[in-house]
mmCIF file of C-alpha atoms in Angstrom:
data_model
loop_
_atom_site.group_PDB
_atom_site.id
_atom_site.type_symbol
_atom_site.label_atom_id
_atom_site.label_comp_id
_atom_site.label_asym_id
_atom_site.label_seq_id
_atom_site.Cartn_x
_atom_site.Cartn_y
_atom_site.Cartn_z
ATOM 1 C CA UNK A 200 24.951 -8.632 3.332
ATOM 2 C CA UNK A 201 25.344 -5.367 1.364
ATOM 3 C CA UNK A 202 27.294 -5.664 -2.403
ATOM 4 C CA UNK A 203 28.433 -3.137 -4.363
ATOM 5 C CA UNK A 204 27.584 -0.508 -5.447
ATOM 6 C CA UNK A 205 27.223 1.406 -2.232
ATOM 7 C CA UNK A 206 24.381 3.617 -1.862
ATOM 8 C CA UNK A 207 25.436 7.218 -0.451
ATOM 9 C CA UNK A 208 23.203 9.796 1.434
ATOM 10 C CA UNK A 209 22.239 12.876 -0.789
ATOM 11 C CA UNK A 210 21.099 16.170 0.132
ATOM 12 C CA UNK A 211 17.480 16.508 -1.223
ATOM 13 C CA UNK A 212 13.740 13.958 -0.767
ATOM 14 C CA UNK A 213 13.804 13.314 2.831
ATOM 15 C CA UNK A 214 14.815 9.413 2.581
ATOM 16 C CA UNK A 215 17.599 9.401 -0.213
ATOM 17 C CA UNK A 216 20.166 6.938 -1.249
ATOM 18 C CA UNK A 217 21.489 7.316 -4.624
ATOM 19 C CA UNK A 218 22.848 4.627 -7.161
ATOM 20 C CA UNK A 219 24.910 5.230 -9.780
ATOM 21 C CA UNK A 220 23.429 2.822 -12.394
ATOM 22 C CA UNK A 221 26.858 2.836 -13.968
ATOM 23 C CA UNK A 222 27.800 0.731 -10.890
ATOM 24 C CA UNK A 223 24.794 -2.106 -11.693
ATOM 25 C CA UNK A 224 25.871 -4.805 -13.378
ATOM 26 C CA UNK A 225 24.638 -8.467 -14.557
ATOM 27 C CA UNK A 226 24.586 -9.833 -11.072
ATOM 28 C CA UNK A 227 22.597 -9.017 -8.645
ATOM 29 C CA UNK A 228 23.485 -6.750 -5.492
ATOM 30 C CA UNK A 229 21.607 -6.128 -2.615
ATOM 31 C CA UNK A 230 21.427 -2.371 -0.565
ATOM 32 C CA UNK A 231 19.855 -2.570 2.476
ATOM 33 C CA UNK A 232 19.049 0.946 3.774
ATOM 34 C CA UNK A 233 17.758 2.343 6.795
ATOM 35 C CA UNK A 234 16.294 5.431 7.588
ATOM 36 C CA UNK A 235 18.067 7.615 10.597
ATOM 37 C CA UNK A 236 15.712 9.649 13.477
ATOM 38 C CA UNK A 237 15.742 12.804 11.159
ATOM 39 C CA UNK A 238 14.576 11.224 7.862
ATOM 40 C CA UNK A 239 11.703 9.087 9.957
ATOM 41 C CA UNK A 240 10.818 12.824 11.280
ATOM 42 C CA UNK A 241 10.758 14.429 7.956
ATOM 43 C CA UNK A 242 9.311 11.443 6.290
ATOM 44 C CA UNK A 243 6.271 11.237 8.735
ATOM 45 C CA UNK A 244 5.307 14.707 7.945
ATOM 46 C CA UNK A 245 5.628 14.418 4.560
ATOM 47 C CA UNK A 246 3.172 11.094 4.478
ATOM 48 C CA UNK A 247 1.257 12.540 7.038
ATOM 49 C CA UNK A 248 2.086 9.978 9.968
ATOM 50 C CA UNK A 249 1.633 11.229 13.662
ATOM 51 C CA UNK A 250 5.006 9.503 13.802
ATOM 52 C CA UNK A 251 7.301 7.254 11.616
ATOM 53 C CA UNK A 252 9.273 5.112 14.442
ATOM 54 C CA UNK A 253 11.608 2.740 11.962
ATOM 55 C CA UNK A 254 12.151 2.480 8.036
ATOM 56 C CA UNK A 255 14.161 -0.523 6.439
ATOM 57 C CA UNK A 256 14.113 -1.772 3.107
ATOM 58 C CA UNK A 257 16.138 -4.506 0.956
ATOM 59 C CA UNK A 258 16.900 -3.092 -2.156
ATOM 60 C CA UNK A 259 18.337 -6.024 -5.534
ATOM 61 C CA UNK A 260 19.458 -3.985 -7.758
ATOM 62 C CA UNK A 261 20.368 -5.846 -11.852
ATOM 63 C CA UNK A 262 21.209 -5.375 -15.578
ATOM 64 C CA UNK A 263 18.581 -7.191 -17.517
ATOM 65 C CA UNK A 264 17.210 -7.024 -21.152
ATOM 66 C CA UNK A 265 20.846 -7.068 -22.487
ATOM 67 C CA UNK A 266 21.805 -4.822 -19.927
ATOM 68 C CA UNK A 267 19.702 -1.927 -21.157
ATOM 69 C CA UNK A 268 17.528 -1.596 -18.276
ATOM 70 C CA UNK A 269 18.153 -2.045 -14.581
ATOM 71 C CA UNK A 270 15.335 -4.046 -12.545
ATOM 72 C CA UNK A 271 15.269 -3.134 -8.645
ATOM 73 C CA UNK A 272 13.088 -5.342 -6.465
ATOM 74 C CA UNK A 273 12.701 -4.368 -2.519
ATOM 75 C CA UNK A 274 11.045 -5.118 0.530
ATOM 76 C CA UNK A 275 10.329 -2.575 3.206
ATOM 77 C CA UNK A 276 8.825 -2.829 6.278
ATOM 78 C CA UNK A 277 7.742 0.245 8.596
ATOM 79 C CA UNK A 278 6.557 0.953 12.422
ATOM 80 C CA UNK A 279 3.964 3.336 11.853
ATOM 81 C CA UNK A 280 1.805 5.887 14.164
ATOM 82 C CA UNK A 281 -1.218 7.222 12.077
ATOM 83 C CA UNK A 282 -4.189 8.817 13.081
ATOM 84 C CA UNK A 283 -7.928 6.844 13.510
ATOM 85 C CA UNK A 284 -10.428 8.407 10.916
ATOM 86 C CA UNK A 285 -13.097 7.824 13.843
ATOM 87 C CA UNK A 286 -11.772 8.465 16.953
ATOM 88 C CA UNK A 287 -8.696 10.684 16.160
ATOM 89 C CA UNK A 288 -7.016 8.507 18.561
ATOM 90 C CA UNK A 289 -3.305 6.912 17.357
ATOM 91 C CA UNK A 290 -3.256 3.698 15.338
ATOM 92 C CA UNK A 291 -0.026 1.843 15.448
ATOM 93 C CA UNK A 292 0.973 -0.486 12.701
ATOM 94 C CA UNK A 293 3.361 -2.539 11.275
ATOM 95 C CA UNK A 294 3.510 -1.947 7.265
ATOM 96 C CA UNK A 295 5.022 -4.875 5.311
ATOM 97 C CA UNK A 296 5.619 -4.599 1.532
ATOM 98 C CA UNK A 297 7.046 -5.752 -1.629
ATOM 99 C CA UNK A 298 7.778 -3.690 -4.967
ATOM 100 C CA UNK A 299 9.728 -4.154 -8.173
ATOM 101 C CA UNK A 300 10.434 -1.509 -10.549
ATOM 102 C CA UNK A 301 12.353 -0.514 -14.093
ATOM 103 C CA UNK A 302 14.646 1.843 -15.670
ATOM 104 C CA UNK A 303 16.075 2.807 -18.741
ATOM 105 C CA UNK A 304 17.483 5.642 -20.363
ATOM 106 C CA UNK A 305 14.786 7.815 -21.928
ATOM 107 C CA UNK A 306 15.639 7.095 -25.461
ATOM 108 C CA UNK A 307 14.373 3.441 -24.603
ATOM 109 C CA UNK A 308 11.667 4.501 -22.963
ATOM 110 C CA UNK A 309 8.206 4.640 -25.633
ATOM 111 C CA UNK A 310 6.444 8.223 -26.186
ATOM 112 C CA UNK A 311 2.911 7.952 -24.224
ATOM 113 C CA UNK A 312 0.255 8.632 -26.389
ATOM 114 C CA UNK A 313 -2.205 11.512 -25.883
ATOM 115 C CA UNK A 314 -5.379 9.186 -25.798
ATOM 116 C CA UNK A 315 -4.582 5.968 -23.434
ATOM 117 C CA UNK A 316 -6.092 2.500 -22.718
ATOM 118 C CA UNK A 317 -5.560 0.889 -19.781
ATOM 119 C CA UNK A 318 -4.995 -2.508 -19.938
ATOM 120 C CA UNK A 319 -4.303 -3.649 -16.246
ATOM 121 C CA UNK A 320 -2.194 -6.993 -17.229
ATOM 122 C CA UNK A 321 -0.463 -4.674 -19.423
ATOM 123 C CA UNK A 322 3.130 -4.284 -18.235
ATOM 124 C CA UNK A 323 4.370 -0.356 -16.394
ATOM 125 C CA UNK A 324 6.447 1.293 -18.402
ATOM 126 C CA UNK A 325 9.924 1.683 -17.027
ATOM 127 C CA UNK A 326 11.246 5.252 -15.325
ATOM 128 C CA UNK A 327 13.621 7.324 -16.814
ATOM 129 C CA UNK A 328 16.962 7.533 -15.553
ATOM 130 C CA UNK A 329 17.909 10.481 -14.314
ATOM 131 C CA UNK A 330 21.443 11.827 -14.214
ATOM 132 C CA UNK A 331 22.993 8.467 -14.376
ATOM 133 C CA UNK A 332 21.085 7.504 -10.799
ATOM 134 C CA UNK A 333 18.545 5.378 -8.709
ATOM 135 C CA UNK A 334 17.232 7.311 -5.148
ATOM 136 C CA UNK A 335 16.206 3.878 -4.044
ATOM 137 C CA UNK A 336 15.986 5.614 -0.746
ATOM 138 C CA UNK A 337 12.830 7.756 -2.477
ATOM 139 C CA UNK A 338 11.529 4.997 -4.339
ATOM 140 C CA UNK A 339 11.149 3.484 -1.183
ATOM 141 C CA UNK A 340 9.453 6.492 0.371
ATOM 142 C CA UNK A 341 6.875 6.024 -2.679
ATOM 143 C CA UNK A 342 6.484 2.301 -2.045
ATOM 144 C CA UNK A 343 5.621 3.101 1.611
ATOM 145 C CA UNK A 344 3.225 5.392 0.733
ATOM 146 C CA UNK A 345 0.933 3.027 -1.387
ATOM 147 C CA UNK A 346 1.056 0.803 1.649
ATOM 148 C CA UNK A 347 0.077 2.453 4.110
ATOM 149 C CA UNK A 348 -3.961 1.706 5.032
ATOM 150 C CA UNK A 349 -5.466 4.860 3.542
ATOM 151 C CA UNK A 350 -8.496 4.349 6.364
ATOM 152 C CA UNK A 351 -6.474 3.470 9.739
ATOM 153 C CA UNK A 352 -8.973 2.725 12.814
ATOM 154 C CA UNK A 353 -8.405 1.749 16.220
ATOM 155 C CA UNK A 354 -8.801 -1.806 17.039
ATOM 156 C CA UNK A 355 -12.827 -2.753 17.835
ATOM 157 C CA UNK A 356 -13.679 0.651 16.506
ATOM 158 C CA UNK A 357 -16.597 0.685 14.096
ATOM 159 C CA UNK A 358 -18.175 3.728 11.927
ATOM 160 C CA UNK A 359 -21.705 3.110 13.198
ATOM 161 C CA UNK A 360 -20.025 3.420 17.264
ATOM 162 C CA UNK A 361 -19.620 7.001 16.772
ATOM 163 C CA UNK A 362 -22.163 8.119 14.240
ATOM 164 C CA UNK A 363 -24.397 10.635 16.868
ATOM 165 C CA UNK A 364 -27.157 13.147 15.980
ATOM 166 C CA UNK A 365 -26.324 16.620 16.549
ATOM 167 C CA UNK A 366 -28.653 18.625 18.156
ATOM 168 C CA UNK A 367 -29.800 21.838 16.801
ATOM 169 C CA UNK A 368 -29.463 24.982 17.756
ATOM 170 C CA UNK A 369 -32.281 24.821 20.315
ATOM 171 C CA UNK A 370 -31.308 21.889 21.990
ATOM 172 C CA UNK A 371 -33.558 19.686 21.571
ATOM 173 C CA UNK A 372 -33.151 17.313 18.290
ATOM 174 C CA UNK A 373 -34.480 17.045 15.150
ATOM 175 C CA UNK A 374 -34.786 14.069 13.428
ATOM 176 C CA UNK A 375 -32.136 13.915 9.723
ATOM 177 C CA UNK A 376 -34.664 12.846 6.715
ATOM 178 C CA UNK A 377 -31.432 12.388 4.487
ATOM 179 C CA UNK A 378 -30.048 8.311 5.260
ATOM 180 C CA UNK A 379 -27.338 8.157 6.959
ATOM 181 C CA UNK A 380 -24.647 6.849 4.518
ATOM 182 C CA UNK A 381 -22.312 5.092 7.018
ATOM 183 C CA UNK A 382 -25.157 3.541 8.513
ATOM 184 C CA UNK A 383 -25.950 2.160 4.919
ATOM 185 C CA UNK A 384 -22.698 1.213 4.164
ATOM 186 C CA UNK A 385 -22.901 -0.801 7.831
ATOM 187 C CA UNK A 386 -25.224 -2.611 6.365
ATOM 188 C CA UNK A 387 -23.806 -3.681 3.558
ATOM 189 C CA UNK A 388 -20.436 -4.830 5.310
ATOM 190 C CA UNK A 389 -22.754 -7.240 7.531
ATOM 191 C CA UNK A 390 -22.886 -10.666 6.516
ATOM 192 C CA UNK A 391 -26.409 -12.164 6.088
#
């Protein structure tokens, strides 16, 4: 069930769909976009996917704080083909994900200062409007990016499987005195 306002394709990020936030009013409406062959093709190189096979995302889109700012809330979910940090072999997976964002003009938006604490229940600022529009098809992109598992492995694959000692350049092999790190960090994963 798709409201108004309608999001259009745009020339420009590889998965765009603009928003005029003049459009966004006090009720909520709800974009759901898709990504076409050529955007999953661009978009996979861009996120560094072996292949990006479907894109979809539910997009709210609605005026809040006394219609100031506009809050968009999505889902997405994502077939993905990455690549297995062990084997090199492909890892397919299913990426599932929820995000909410803010934006104002930039005269509501507060000046950073130079010198920043973070405080992590602190609320995000809201983005900047820009040119009167939301790519909720690139703020999707984004989204999808922070989901995908930064450390994709093949099912049943483990570090320690595949950590061998090379021989040297004789042949015959000689024994590391450094610890092996993965090995060590094997060990801590196990439970006691």
């Amino acid at each position: 069930m798709t409201d108004q306002p309608t999001a259009t394709p745009s020339i420009g990020p590889e998965f765009s769909r603009t928003v005029l936030a003049d459009k966004v009013s006090g009720e909520e409406t709800i974009q759901t976009i898709k990504a076409n062959p050529q955007e999953c093709r661009r978009l996979a190189g861009r996120l560094d996917l072996r292949d990006l096979k479907s894109l979809t995302a539910t997009v709210r889109l609605k005026r809040v704080r006394g219609g100031q700012m506009i809050r968009v809330r999505g889902t997405l979910e994502a077939d993905v083909v990455q690549t297995c940090v062990v084997t090199l072999e492909p890892v397919e997976n299913h990426v599932a994900d929820e995000f909410e964002t803010m934006f104002a003009p930039r005269h509501l938006i507060p000046e950073i200062p130079m010198e920043v604490e973070i405080d992590p229940d602190a609320e995000e600022p809201p983005e900047p409007l820009v040119g009167n529009r939301i790519d909720i098809g690139e703020l999707t992109a984004q989204h999808l990016s922070l989901a995908l598992d930064p450390y994709p492995r093949c099912p049943g694959i483990a570090f320690e499987d595949h950590i061998e000692d090379a021989p040297a350049e004789g042949g015959e092999e000689v024994p590391d005195e450094r610890p092996n790190p993965f090995l060590t960090l094997a060990k801590l994963k196990r439970p006691h």
